[in-house]
Amino acid sequence: MHSGYVAITGKPNVGKSTLLNTLCKHKVAITSPKPQTTRNQIHAVYEAKDLKIQFIDTPGWHTPRYKLDLFLNAQIKNSYKIANVTLLLIDLTRPLDEEDRQVISVINEYQIKQVILVLTKADLSSERKINEYKNQVTKLISPCEIIAISSKKSTGLAELLSMLAKHLPIADLDLIHHENDNFTISETIREQIIFNTKQELPYATSVYVELNQYDKLTNTLNIQAVIVVEKESQKPIVIGKNGSMIKKIGIMSRKELLQIYDSKINLKLFVKVQKEWRNNPKFLSDIGYSNK
């Protein structure tokens, strides 16, 4: 049995959450064409006959503009401390840029030895482009393995798992399954906000759960959640005309939650204005964005 912790890292929107969801065969992380959708370390366990991995999906590294951004980048650094192996994801459809170099710089700074370079979206690239990216990245870092994959087509994933088995310790670790209902619920709702609203609003919103109560008699999960926005002008966008948007967000969130929980879902959503919440340390800590 090989087992251990594997961090998935890279700049925003390189396919970290898609890879995690595909490998673990169920949805554990938000996937969206909009970058910076993952805000916490997301833990998911892959188990096979002779392999057990706890994946840690990290937020995409980006230049800090808010105190929230400092929390996000700290989540990435903390994952390196835990991981036996780190997967560095580079998107073959986008130029190697400063954000990629920042991630590589942090990995080098922490002297992470077991780094596997994963070139994503190989189905949209050519062999020439793959070799070009290998040459560019290996000038900046020395990975122990290199592989090109496509999560969408599920190509290269079996080979990636074999690589991980080779570099993980021979042990049967009692890996922790990080099951946090409030986190799952809030992220599910936030995903629907991202899908249904446009421009800067998704990054100015957060969600926290006020009530999460299971009624055994009726097999119903009663949930009250608060959608937080930064400005009064953003509140009507979330609510929509005659409440149409918040109703849509609620319906779609409930549909997703029904696939996770074997119960009825009674979901109530509220909207609250919290000015400059991304720069408010106390509020960030209160809703779960704390490095302590």
PDB file of C-alpha atoms in Angstrom:
ATOM      1  CA  MET A   1       0.000   0.000   0.000  1.00  0.00           C
ATOM      2  CA  HIS A   2       1.296   3.435  -0.984  1.00  0.00           C
ATOM      3  CA  SER A   3      -0.410   6.376   0.701  1.00  0.00           C
ATOM      4  CA  GLY A   4       0.115  10.031   1.483  1.00  0.00           C
ATOM      5  CA  TYR A   5      -0.797  13.638   0.798  1.00  0.00           C
ATOM      6  CA  VAL A   6      -0.679  15.291  -2.626  1.00  0.00           C
ATOM      7  CA  ALA A   7      -1.036  19.051  -3.127  1.00  0.00           C
ATOM      8  CA  ILE A   8      -2.482  20.332  -6.402  1.00  0.00           C
ATOM      9  CA  THR A   9      -1.174  23.795  -7.185  1.00  0.00           C
ATOM     10  CA  GLY A  10      -0.934  26.289 -10.027  1.00  0.00           C
ATOM     11  CA  LYS A  11      -2.185  29.685 -11.134  1.00  0.00           C
ATOM     12  CA  PRO A  12      -5.959  30.328 -11.263  1.00  0.00           C
ATOM     13  CA  ASN A  13      -8.039  28.367 -13.750  1.00  0.00           C
ATOM     14  CA  VAL A  14      -5.421  25.815 -14.871  1.00  0.00           C
ATOM     15  CA  GLY A  15      -7.728  22.867 -14.136  1.00  0.00           C
ATOM     16  CA  LYS A  16      -6.899  22.009 -10.507  1.00  0.00           C
ATOM     17  CA  SER A  17     -10.505  21.459  -9.396  1.00  0.00           C
ATOM     18  CA  THR A  18     -11.420  19.628 -12.617  1.00  0.00           C
ATOM     19  CA  LEU A  19      -8.509  17.221 -12.110  1.00  0.00           C
ATOM     20  CA  LEU A  20      -9.490  16.626  -8.488  1.00  0.00           C
ATOM     21  CA  ASN A  21     -13.134  15.973  -9.366  1.00  0.00           C
ATOM     22  CA  THR A  22     -12.185  13.622 -12.224  1.00  0.00           C
ATOM     23  CA  LEU A  23      -9.714  11.585 -10.171  1.00  0.00           C
ATOM     24  CA  CYS A  24     -12.046  11.256  -7.202  1.00  0.00           C
ATOM     25  CA  LYS A  25     -15.051  10.566  -9.470  1.00  0.00           C
ATOM     26  CA  HIS A  26     -17.364  12.877  -7.592  1.00  0.00           C
ATOM     27  CA  LYS A  27     -17.701  16.605  -7.279  1.00  0.00           C
ATOM     28  CA  VAL A  28     -15.610  17.964  -4.420  1.00  0.00           C
ATOM     29  CA  ALA A  29     -14.572  21.385  -5.749  1.00  0.00           C
ATOM     30  CA  ILE A  30     -16.062  24.267  -7.684  1.00  0.00           C
ATOM     31  CA  THR A  31     -15.195  24.231 -11.372  1.00  0.00           C
ATOM     32  CA  SER A  32     -15.814  27.361 -13.410  1.00  0.00           C
ATOM     33  CA  PRO A  33     -14.329  29.151 -16.424  1.00  0.00           C
ATOM     34  CA  LYS A  34     -13.908  32.131 -14.105  1.00  0.00           C
ATOM     35  CA  PRO A  35     -10.560  32.098 -12.228  1.00  0.00           C
ATOM     36  CA  GLN A  36     -10.068  32.201  -8.457  1.00  0.00           C
ATOM     37  CA  THR A  37     -13.164  30.170  -7.614  1.00  0.00           C
ATOM     38  CA  THR A  38     -11.484  27.913  -5.036  1.00  0.00           C
ATOM     39  CA  ARG A  39     -11.003  29.767  -1.735  1.00  0.00           C
ATOM     40  CA  ASN A  40     -10.010  27.061   0.748  1.00  0.00           C
ATOM     41  CA  GLN A  41      -7.848  23.980   0.815  1.00  0.00           C
ATOM     42  CA  ILE A  42     -10.242  21.287  -0.404  1.00  0.00           C
ATOM     43  CA  HIS A  43      -9.432  17.766   0.731  1.00  0.00           C
ATOM     44  CA  ALA A  44     -10.607  14.656  -1.132  1.00  0.00           C
ATOM     45  CA  VAL A  45      -9.525  11.055  -0.757  1.00  0.00           C
ATOM     46  CA  TYR A  46      -8.772   8.695  -3.652  1.00  0.00           C
ATOM     47  CA  GLU A  47      -8.708   5.014  -2.668  1.00  0.00           C
ATOM     48  CA  ALA A  48      -7.766   1.967  -4.724  1.00  0.00           C
ATOM     49  CA  LYS A  49      -6.555  -1.537  -3.867  1.00  0.00           C
ATOM     50  CA  ASP A  50      -2.941  -0.531  -3.290  1.00  0.00           C
ATOM     51  CA  LEU A  51      -3.095   3.266  -3.311  1.00  0.00           C
ATOM     52  CA  LYS A  52      -4.592   5.811  -0.956  1.00  0.00           C
ATOM     53  CA  ILE A  53      -4.178   9.537  -1.579  1.00  0.00           C
ATOM     54  CA  GLN A  54      -5.513  12.583   0.154  1.00  0.00           C
ATOM     55  CA  PHE A  55      -5.519  15.352  -2.432  1.00  0.00           C
ATOM     56  CA  ILE A  56      -5.337  18.970  -1.330  1.00  0.00           C
ATOM     57  CA  ASP A  57      -6.764  21.339  -3.945  1.00  0.00           C
ATOM     58  CA  THR A  58      -5.445  24.842  -3.319  1.00  0.00           C
ATOM     59  CA  PRO A  59      -6.651  28.266  -4.449  1.00  0.00           C
ATOM     60  CA  GLY A  60      -4.869  29.664  -7.484  1.00  0.00           C
ATOM     61  CA  TRP A  61      -1.882  31.837  -6.578  1.00  0.00           C
ATOM     62  CA  HIS A  62      -2.401  35.504  -7.421  1.00  0.00           C
ATOM     63  CA  THR A  63      -1.044  38.934  -6.524  1.00  0.00           C
ATOM     64  CA  PRO A  64      -2.687  40.056  -3.245  1.00  0.00           C
ATOM     65  CA  ARG A  65      -5.110  42.992  -3.415  1.00  0.00           C
ATOM     66  CA  TYR A  66      -7.112  42.216  -0.264  1.00  0.00           C
ATOM     67  CA  LYS A  67      -6.523  40.565   3.104  1.00  0.00           C
ATOM     68  CA  LEU A  68      -8.607  37.678   1.741  1.00  0.00           C
ATOM     69  CA  ASP A  69      -5.917  37.188  -0.929  1.00  0.00           C
ATOM     70  CA  LEU A  70      -3.255  36.838   1.785  1.00  0.00           C
ATOM     71  CA  PHE A  71      -5.357  34.057   3.323  1.00  0.00           C
ATOM     72  CA  LEU A  72      -5.668  32.319  -0.057  1.00  0.00           C
ATOM     73  CA  ASN A  73      -1.921  32.390  -0.732  1.00  0.00           C
ATOM     74  CA  ALA A  74      -1.211  31.178   2.812  1.00  0.00           C
ATOM     75  CA  GLN A  75      -3.466  28.180   2.096  1.00  0.00           C
ATOM     76  CA  ILE A  76      -1.144  27.232  -0.766  1.00  0.00           C
ATOM     77  CA  LYS A  77       1.990  27.511   1.371  1.00  0.00           C
ATOM     78  CA  ASN A  78       0.364  25.459   4.148  1.00  0.00           C
ATOM     79  CA  SER A  79      -0.469  22.682   1.677  1.00  0.00           C
ATOM     80  CA  TYR A  80       3.230  22.339   0.783  1.00  0.00           C
ATOM     81  CA  LYS A  81       4.034  21.644   4.439  1.00  0.00           C
ATOM     82  CA  ILE A  82       1.563  18.749   4.519  1.00  0.00           C
ATOM     83  CA  ALA A  83       2.162  17.183   1.103  1.00  0.00           C
ATOM     84  CA  ASN A  84       4.422  14.229   0.274  1.00  0.00           C
ATOM     85  CA  VAL A  85       4.157  15.139  -3.418  1.00  0.00           C
ATOM     86  CA  THR A  86       3.162  18.391  -5.142  1.00  0.00           C
ATOM     87  CA  LEU A  87       1.491  18.535  -8.549  1.00  0.00           C
ATOM     88  CA  LEU A  88       2.404  21.715 -10.430  1.00  0.00           C
ATOM     89  CA  LEU A  89      -0.252  22.329 -13.078  1.00  0.00           C
ATOM     90  CA  ILE A  90       0.572  24.388 -16.176  1.00  0.00           C
ATOM     91  CA  ASP A  91      -2.122  25.144 -18.778  1.00  0.00           C
ATOM     92  CA  LEU A  92      -0.962  24.288 -22.310  1.00  0.00           C
ATOM     93  CA  THR A  93      -3.531  26.648 -23.841  1.00  0.00           C
ATOM     94  CA  ARG A  94      -2.244  29.772 -22.079  1.00  0.00           C
ATOM     95  CA  PRO A  95       1.196  31.419 -22.226  1.00  0.00           C
ATOM     96  CA  LEU A  96       3.605  30.800 -19.360  1.00  0.00           C
ATOM     97  CA  ASP A  97       3.285  34.062 -17.414  1.00  0.00           C
ATOM     98  CA  GLU A  98       4.178  35.859 -14.191  1.00  0.00           C
ATOM     99  CA  GLU A  99       1.523  34.005 -12.185  1.00  0.00           C
ATOM    100  CA  ASP A 100       3.042  30.658 -13.223  1.00  0.00           C
ATOM    101  CA  ARG A 101       6.474  31.986 -12.260  1.00  0.00           C
ATOM    102  CA  GLN A 102       5.172  33.116  -8.852  1.00  0.00           C
ATOM    103  CA  VAL A 103       3.900  29.615  -8.075  1.00  0.00           C
ATOM    104  CA  ILE A 104       7.209  28.087  -9.197  1.00  0.00           C
ATOM    105  CA  SER A 105       9.122  30.651  -7.131  1.00  0.00           C
ATOM    106  CA  VAL A 106       7.213  29.682  -3.963  1.00  0.00           C
ATOM    107  CA  ILE A 107       7.827  25.968  -4.610  1.00  0.00           C
ATOM    108  CA  ASN A 108      11.543  26.668  -5.066  1.00  0.00           C
ATOM    109  CA  GLU A 109      11.577  28.876  -1.965  1.00  0.00           C
ATOM    110  CA  TYR A 110      10.155  26.012   0.109  1.00  0.00           C
ATOM    111  CA  GLN A 111      12.659  23.610  -1.514  1.00  0.00           C
ATOM    112  CA  ILE A 112       9.925  21.130  -2.433  1.00  0.00           C
ATOM    113  CA  LYS A 113      11.722  18.092  -3.844  1.00  0.00           C
ATOM    114  CA  GLN A 114       8.950  15.804  -5.104  1.00  0.00           C
ATOM    115  CA  VAL A 115       7.237  17.960  -7.725  1.00  0.00           C
ATOM    116  CA  ILE A 116       5.432  16.424 -10.680  1.00  0.00           C
ATOM    117  CA  LEU A 117       4.909  18.821 -13.586  1.00  0.00           C
ATOM    118  CA  VAL A 118       1.416  18.267 -14.982  1.00  0.00           C
ATOM    119  CA  LEU A 119       0.704  19.911 -18.342  1.00  0.00           C
ATOM    120  CA  THR A 120      -3.078  20.224 -18.576  1.00  0.00           C
ATOM    121  CA  LYS A 121      -5.542  20.397 -21.500  1.00  0.00           C
ATOM    122  CA  ALA A 122      -3.295  18.243 -23.682  1.00  0.00           C
ATOM    123  CA  ASP A 123      -6.301  17.433 -25.890  1.00  0.00           C
ATOM    124  CA  LEU A 124      -6.186  21.065 -27.080  1.00  0.00           C
ATOM    125  CA  SER A 125      -2.444  21.086 -27.744  1.00  0.00           C
ATOM    126  CA  SER A 126       0.171  19.536 -30.049  1.00  0.00           C
ATOM    127  CA  GLU A 127       3.255  17.444 -29.330  1.00  0.00           C
ATOM    128  CA  ARG A 128       5.413  20.383 -30.411  1.00  0.00           C
ATOM    129  CA  LYS A 129       3.655  22.717 -27.945  1.00  0.00           C
ATOM    130  CA  ILE A 130       3.956  20.155 -25.136  1.00  0.00           C
ATOM    131  CA  ASN A 131       7.717  19.862 -25.684  1.00  0.00           C
ATOM    132  CA  GLU A 132       8.011  23.654 -25.870  1.00  0.00           C
ATOM    133  CA  TYR A 133       6.330  24.018 -22.466  1.00  0.00           C
ATOM    134  CA  LYS A 134       8.479  21.252 -20.962  1.00  0.00           C
ATOM    135  CA  ASN A 135      11.596  23.149 -22.021  1.00  0.00           C
ATOM    136  CA  GLN A 136      10.293  26.482 -20.687  1.00  0.00           C
ATOM    137  CA  VAL A 137       9.233  25.162 -17.276  1.00  0.00           C
ATOM    138  CA  THR A 138      12.304  22.982 -16.651  1.00  0.00           C
ATOM    139  CA  LYS A 139      14.471  26.075 -16.961  1.00  0.00           C
ATOM    140  CA  LEU A 140      12.685  27.372 -13.828  1.00  0.00           C
ATOM    141  CA  ILE A 141      12.231  24.181 -11.788  1.00  0.00           C
ATOM    142  CA  SER A 142      13.466  20.573 -11.762  1.00  0.00           C
ATOM    143  CA  PRO A 143      10.449  18.267 -11.469  1.00  0.00           C
ATOM    144  CA  CYS A 144      10.884  14.603 -10.600  1.00  0.00           C
ATOM    145  CA  GLU A 145       8.356  13.643 -13.301  1.00  0.00           C
ATOM    146  CA  ILE A 146       6.594  15.332 -16.246  1.00  0.00           C
ATOM    147  CA  ILE A 147       3.267  14.302 -17.746  1.00  0.00           C
ATOM    148  CA  ALA A 148       0.713  15.820 -20.144  1.00  0.00           C
ATOM    149  CA  ILE A 149      -2.929  15.063 -19.335  1.00  0.00           C
ATOM    150  CA  SER A 150      -6.489  15.879 -20.302  1.00  0.00           C
ATOM    151  CA  SER A 151      -9.009  15.711 -17.448  1.00  0.00           C
ATOM    152  CA  LYS A 152     -11.814  16.244 -19.965  1.00  0.00           C
ATOM    153  CA  LYS A 153     -10.762  13.211 -22.039  1.00  0.00           C
ATOM    154  CA  SER A 154      -9.376  11.293 -18.999  1.00  0.00           C
ATOM    155  CA  THR A 155      -6.065  10.763 -20.818  1.00  0.00           C
ATOM    156  CA  GLY A 156      -2.863  10.429 -18.832  1.00  0.00           C
ATOM    157  CA  LEU A 157      -4.690  10.071 -15.502  1.00  0.00           C
ATOM    158  CA  ALA A 158      -3.837   6.380 -14.959  1.00  0.00           C
ATOM    159  CA  GLU A 159      -0.183   7.191 -15.672  1.00  0.00           C
ATOM    160  CA  LEU A 160      -0.346  10.113 -13.237  1.00  0.00           C
ATOM    161  CA  LEU A 161      -1.693   7.865 -10.482  1.00  0.00           C
ATOM    162  CA  SER A 162       1.140   5.379 -11.170  1.00  0.00           C
ATOM    163  CA  MET A 163       3.672   8.215 -10.840  1.00  0.00           C
ATOM    164  CA  LEU A 164       2.142   9.249  -7.523  1.00  0.00           C
ATOM    165  CA  ALA A 165       2.270   5.669  -6.217  1.00  0.00           C
ATOM    166  CA  LYS A 166       5.979   5.546  -7.094  1.00  0.00           C
ATOM    167  CA  HIS A 167       6.727   8.683  -5.077  1.00  0.00           C
ATOM    168  CA  LEU A 168       4.444   8.159  -2.082  1.00  0.00           C
ATOM    169  CA  PRO A 169       5.666   6.246   0.987  1.00  0.00           C
ATOM    170  CA  ILE A 170       4.868   2.562   1.449  1.00  0.00           C
ATOM    171  CA  ALA A 171       2.357   2.813   4.258  1.00  0.00           C
ATOM    172  CA  ASP A 172      -1.331   2.508   5.017  1.00  0.00           C
ATOM    173  CA  LEU A 173      -1.966   5.909   6.519  1.00  0.00           C
ATOM    174  CA  ASP A 174      -5.223   6.683   8.265  1.00  0.00           C
ATOM    175  CA  LEU A 175      -6.009   9.666   6.068  1.00  0.00           C
ATOM    176  CA  ILE A 176      -8.511  12.180   7.328  1.00  0.00           C
ATOM    177  CA  HIS A 177     -11.699  12.616   5.322  1.00  0.00           C
ATOM    178  CA  HIS A 178     -12.407  16.318   5.676  1.00  0.00           C
ATOM    179  CA  GLU A 179     -16.212  16.318   5.727  1.00  0.00           C
ATOM    180  CA  ASN A 180     -17.527  19.750   6.584  1.00  0.00           C
ATOM    181  CA  ASP A 181     -21.206  20.160   5.785  1.00  0.00           C
ATOM    182  CA  ASN A 182     -21.269  23.930   6.195  1.00  0.00           C
ATOM    183  CA  PHE A 183     -18.303  24.312   3.844  1.00  0.00           C
ATOM    184  CA  THR A 184     -19.907  22.006   1.259  1.00  0.00           C
ATOM    185  CA  ILE A 185     -23.207  23.894   1.462  1.00  0.00           C
ATOM    186  CA  SER A 186     -21.661  27.372   1.265  1.00  0.00           C
ATOM    187  CA  GLU A 187     -19.413  26.407  -1.672  1.00  0.00           C
ATOM    188  CA  THR A 188     -22.364  24.857  -3.531  1.00  0.00           C
ATOM    189  CA  ILE A 189     -24.330  28.095  -3.187  1.00  0.00           C
ATOM    190  CA  ARG A 190     -21.306  30.230  -4.098  1.00  0.00           C
ATOM    191  CA  GLU A 191     -20.817  28.153  -7.240  1.00  0.00           C
ATOM    192  CA  GLN A 192     -24.334  29.021  -8.380  1.00  0.00           C
ATOM    193  CA  ILE A 193     -23.687  32.722  -7.717  1.00  0.00           C
ATOM    194  CA  ILE A 194     -20.580  32.475  -9.923  1.00  0.00           C
ATOM    195  CA  PHE A 195     -22.493  30.718 -12.703  1.00  0.00           C
ATOM    196  CA  ASN A 196     -25.451  33.096 -12.634  1.00  0.00           C
ATOM    197  CA  THR A 197     -23.941  36.538 -12.047  1.00  0.00           C
ATOM    198  CA  LYS A 198     -21.385  38.408 -14.121  1.00  0.00           C
ATOM    199  CA  GLN A 199     -18.419  40.784 -13.996  1.00  0.00           C
ATOM    200  CA  GLU A 200     -16.849  41.508 -10.569  1.00  0.00           C
ATOM    201  CA  LEU A 201     -19.762  40.347  -8.429  1.00  0.00           C
ATOM    202  CA  PRO A 202     -18.609  36.726  -7.871  1.00  0.00           C
ATOM    203  CA  TYR A 203     -15.379  37.922  -6.243  1.00  0.00           C
ATOM    204  CA  ALA A 204     -17.238  40.416  -4.060  1.00  0.00           C
ATOM    205  CA  THR A 205     -19.502  37.705  -2.618  1.00  0.00           C
ATOM    206  CA  SER A 206     -19.158  35.079   0.040  1.00  0.00           C
ATOM    207  CA  VAL A 207     -21.580  32.637   1.653  1.00  0.00           C
ATOM    208  CA  TYR A 208     -21.858  31.413   5.218  1.00  0.00           C
ATOM    209  CA  VAL A 209     -24.330  29.014   6.815  1.00  0.00           C
ATOM    210  CA  GLU A 210     -26.424  30.322   9.730  1.00  0.00           C
ATOM    211  CA  LEU A 211     -28.502  27.186  10.259  1.00  0.00           C
ATOM    212  CA  ASN A 212     -27.792  23.562   9.342  1.00  0.00           C
ATOM    213  CA  GLN A 213     -30.305  21.345  11.104  1.00  0.00           C
ATOM    214  CA  TYR A 214     -31.372  17.808  10.233  1.00  0.00           C
ATOM    215  CA  ASP A 215     -34.920  16.673  11.097  1.00  0.00           C
ATOM    216  CA  LYS A 216     -34.933  12.885  11.466  1.00  0.00           C
ATOM    217  CA  LEU A 217     -38.741  12.622  11.547  1.00  0.00           C
ATOM    218  CA  THR A 218     -39.157  14.184   8.099  1.00  0.00           C
ATOM    219  CA  ASN A 219     -35.659  13.317   6.722  1.00  0.00           C
ATOM    220  CA  THR A 220     -35.179  17.006   5.934  1.00  0.00           C
ATOM    221  CA  LEU A 221     -32.028  19.117   6.060  1.00  0.00           C
ATOM    222  CA  ASN A 222     -33.051  22.656   7.006  1.00  0.00           C
ATOM    223  CA  ILE A 223     -30.528  25.245   5.836  1.00  0.00           C
ATOM    224  CA  GLN A 224     -30.370  29.007   6.205  1.00  0.00           C
ATOM    225  CA  ALA A 225     -27.456  30.662   4.412  1.00  0.00           C
ATOM    226  CA  VAL A 226     -26.356  34.262   4.004  1.00  0.00           C
ATOM    227  CA  ILE A 227     -24.932  35.655   0.773  1.00  0.00           C
ATOM    228  CA  VAL A 228     -22.553  38.507   1.608  1.00  0.00           C
ATOM    229  CA  VAL A 229     -21.909  41.379  -0.815  1.00  0.00           C
ATOM    230  CA  GLU A 230     -19.722  44.476  -0.420  1.00  0.00           C
ATOM    231  CA  LYS A 231     -22.016  47.245  -1.688  1.00  0.00           C
ATOM    232  CA  GLU A 232     -25.692  48.170  -1.495  1.00  0.00           C
ATOM    233  CA  SER A 233     -25.705  48.340  -5.296  1.00  0.00           C
ATOM    234  CA  GLN A 234     -24.741  44.642  -5.468  1.00  0.00           C
ATOM    235  CA  LYS A 235     -27.656  43.454  -3.351  1.00  0.00           C
ATOM    236  CA  PRO A 236     -30.313  43.950  -6.087  1.00  0.00           C
ATOM    237  CA  ILE A 237     -28.102  41.991  -8.527  1.00  0.00           C
ATOM    238  CA  VAL A 238     -28.182  38.935  -6.247  1.00  0.00           C
ATOM    239  CA  ILE A 239     -31.885  39.311  -5.478  1.00  0.00           C
ATOM    240  CA  GLY A 240     -32.943  40.065  -9.074  1.00  0.00           C
ATOM    241  CA  LYS A 241     -36.200  41.521 -10.341  1.00  0.00           C
ATOM    242  CA  ASN A 242     -39.021  40.385  -8.031  1.00  0.00           C
ATOM    243  CA  GLY A 243     -36.553  38.000  -6.373  1.00  0.00           C
ATOM    244  CA  SER A 244     -35.932  36.056  -9.623  1.00  0.00           C
ATOM    245  CA  MET A 245     -32.130  35.727  -9.262  1.00  0.00           C
ATOM    246  CA  ILE A 246     -32.008  34.604  -5.641  1.00  0.00           C
ATOM    247  CA  LYS A 247     -34.823  32.163  -6.419  1.00  0.00           C
ATOM    248  CA  LYS A 248     -32.803  30.750  -9.325  1.00  0.00           C
ATOM    249  CA  ILE A 249     -29.661  30.491  -7.171  1.00  0.00           C
ATOM    250  CA  GLY A 250     -31.711  28.710  -4.505  1.00  0.00           C
ATOM    251  CA  ILE A 251     -33.315  26.240  -6.930  1.00  0.00           C
ATOM    252  CA  MET A 252     -30.003  25.328  -8.572  1.00  0.00           C
ATOM    253  CA  SER A 253     -28.177  25.073  -5.223  1.00  0.00           C
ATOM    254  CA  ARG A 254     -30.902  22.802  -3.859  1.00  0.00           C
ATOM    255  CA  LYS A 255     -30.629  20.593  -6.957  1.00  0.00           C
ATOM    256  CA  GLU A 256     -26.873  20.199  -6.388  1.00  0.00           C
ATOM    257  CA  LEU A 257     -27.297  19.540  -2.661  1.00  0.00           C
ATOM    258  CA  LEU A 258     -29.873  16.799  -3.347  1.00  0.00           C
ATOM    259  CA  GLN A 259     -27.108  14.911  -5.174  1.00  0.00           C
ATOM    260  CA  ILE A 260     -24.884  15.125  -2.082  1.00  0.00           C
ATOM    261  CA  TYR A 261     -27.322  14.499   0.787  1.00  0.00           C
ATOM    262  CA  ASP A 262     -29.750  11.594   1.012  1.00  0.00           C
ATOM    263  CA  SER A 263     -32.543  13.761   2.368  1.00  0.00           C
ATOM    264  CA  LYS A 264     -35.024  16.477   1.481  1.00  0.00           C
ATOM    265  CA  ILE A 265     -33.513  19.975   1.355  1.00  0.00           C
ATOM    266  CA  ASN A 266     -35.249  23.032   2.766  1.00  0.00           C
ATOM    267  CA  LEU A 267     -33.032  25.960   1.726  1.00  0.00           C
ATOM    268  CA  LYS A 268     -33.545  29.613   2.633  1.00  0.00           C
ATOM    269  CA  LEU A 269     -31.203  32.321   1.341  1.00  0.00           C
ATOM    270  CA  PHE A 270     -30.665  35.849   2.625  1.00  0.00           C
ATOM    271  CA  VAL A 271     -28.499  38.701   1.347  1.00  0.00           C
ATOM    272  CA  LYS A 272     -26.372  40.917   3.595  1.00  0.00           C
ATOM    273  CA  VAL A 273     -24.190  43.929   2.818  1.00  0.00           C
ATOM    274  CA  GLN A 274     -20.827  43.893   4.605  1.00  0.00           C
ATOM    275  CA  LYS A 275     -18.715  46.765   3.314  1.00  0.00           C
ATOM    276  CA  GLU A 276     -15.149  45.838   2.316  1.00  0.00           C
ATOM    277  CA  TRP A 277     -15.507  42.381   3.867  1.00  0.00           C
ATOM    278  CA  ARG A 278     -12.453  41.130   1.923  1.00  0.00           C
ATOM    279  CA  ASN A 279     -10.332  43.582   3.967  1.00  0.00           C
ATOM    280  CA  ASN A 280     -11.994  42.942   7.340  1.00  0.00           C
ATOM    281  CA  PRO A 281      -9.868  40.442   9.354  1.00  0.00           C
ATOM    282  CA  LYS A 282     -12.528  39.830  12.041  1.00  0.00           C
ATOM    283  CA  PHE A 283     -15.291  39.185   9.535  1.00  0.00           C
ATOM    284  CA  LEU A 284     -12.997  36.946   7.452  1.00  0.00           C
ATOM    285  CA  SER A 285     -12.196  34.930  10.563  1.00  0.00           C
ATOM    286  CA  ASP A 286     -15.880  34.744  11.565  1.00  0.00           C
ATOM    287  CA  ILE A 287     -16.863  33.187   8.226  1.00  0.00           C
ATOM    288  CA  GLY A 288     -13.968  30.721   8.160  1.00  0.00           C
ATOM    289  CA  TYR A 289     -11.126  32.494   6.332  1.00  0.00           C
ATOM    290  CA  SER A 290      -8.519  32.249   9.060  1.00  0.00           C
ATOM    291  CA  ASN A 291      -4.962  30.882   8.948  1.00  0.00           C
ATOM    292  CA  LYS A 292      -4.910  30.136  12.659  1.00  0.00           C
TER     293      LYS A 292
END
